């Protein structure tokens, strides 16, 4: 009984209390934000390493909080996953991204594709495939123009279910890409099992390329593995010419990073694409 009392006591320590109320406050704020359209998608181009052309844009979520300013996704997405608001939020992201990409395609960028990040919570919800179908039908975006980015850990959560969902998405014509590749399980077995079309080499390897050593070895191995499986490779976090050249020489297809462009609001992204097109 005394132990119980102590234990119960400890959860009321002030610091834990304030952490708890902070989280509850964020839950309320997230709900408000969803209803009041405080979320905005930024877009970051993926560039073809051979031609330099922008082939795709990745949608990256931002929360424009009235008091706290722009809140990055790493801060609020874990909470949105925990309290379930990632479900409506994720659907909003998917629909906004499809709508925007289709608008750009109609403005002359007819081959542009868009990549949307997915949480495990979204992928495993019962009606996810129908949600994707509806987003495509309502916005007019062809399935071939949509790419979904999933992490390895998301796919590992339940391999059988993931395989079934991924096969349905693939049948729709949507393409699938493994995000942050190299940081998780990175097993050959699951890459063969899931119908993925591309791998995104995690930025931590790209960042350390110049130092040689392990990062360089892993990056090289990932690119060789992808090639042997005929997968498209995308390098994330490319910030300088050394990295771009290294990747290009090893057959990496696309790159994304501050060297080319930062994630930016839709209007700025359109301006950038128009400027590029003029060359
Ligand atoms: P991610 O999908 O791996 O996205 C790449 C992150 O690297 C982005 O951070 C991007 O802004 C940043 N980045 C891009 N180029 C460079 C570079 O050259 N150098 C450096 N240092 N960073 C670069 P961001 O936008 O803060 O997003 C963080 C993570 O949040 C994303 O990682 C993704 O996992 C998640 N996320 C973003 N939007 C969504 C979304 O709509 N839904 C879900 N479920 N997750 C999202
Ligand atoms: Ca991503
Ligand atoms: Ca990534
Ligand atoms: Ca990441």
mmCIF file with all atom_site columns, C-alpha atoms and ligand atoms in Angstrom, residues 179-180 202 236, ligand 3:
data_model
loop_
_atom_site.group_PDB
_atom_site.id
_atom_site.type_symbol
_atom_site.label_atom_id
_atom_site.label_alt_id
_atom_site.label_comp_id
_atom_site.label_asym_id
_atom_site.label_entity_id
_atom_site.label_seq_id
_atom_site.pdbx_PDB_ins_code
_atom_site.Cartn_x
_atom_site.Cartn_y
_atom_site.Cartn_z
_atom_site.occupancy
_atom_site.B_iso_or_equiv
_atom_site.pdbx_formal_charge
_atom_site.auth_seq_id
_atom_site.auth_comp_id
_atom_site.auth_asym_id
_atom_site.auth_atom_id
_atom_site.pdbx_PDB_model_num
ATOM   1 C  CA  . UNK A 1 179 ? 11.789 6.603  -47.103 1.00 0.00 ? 179 UNK A CA  1
ATOM   2 C  CA  . UNK A 1 180 ? 14.882 6.975  -44.889 1.00 0.00 ? 180 UNK A CA  1
ATOM   3 C  CA  . UNK A 1 202 ? 18.560 8.608  -45.828 1.00 0.00 ? 202 UNK A CA  1
ATOM   4 C  CA  . UNK A 1 236 ? 17.866 13.107 -49.612 1.00 0.00 ? 236 UNK A CA  1
HETATM 5 CA CA1 . LIG B 2 .   ? 13.346 10.783 -45.749 1.00 0.00 ? 3   LIG B CA1 1
#
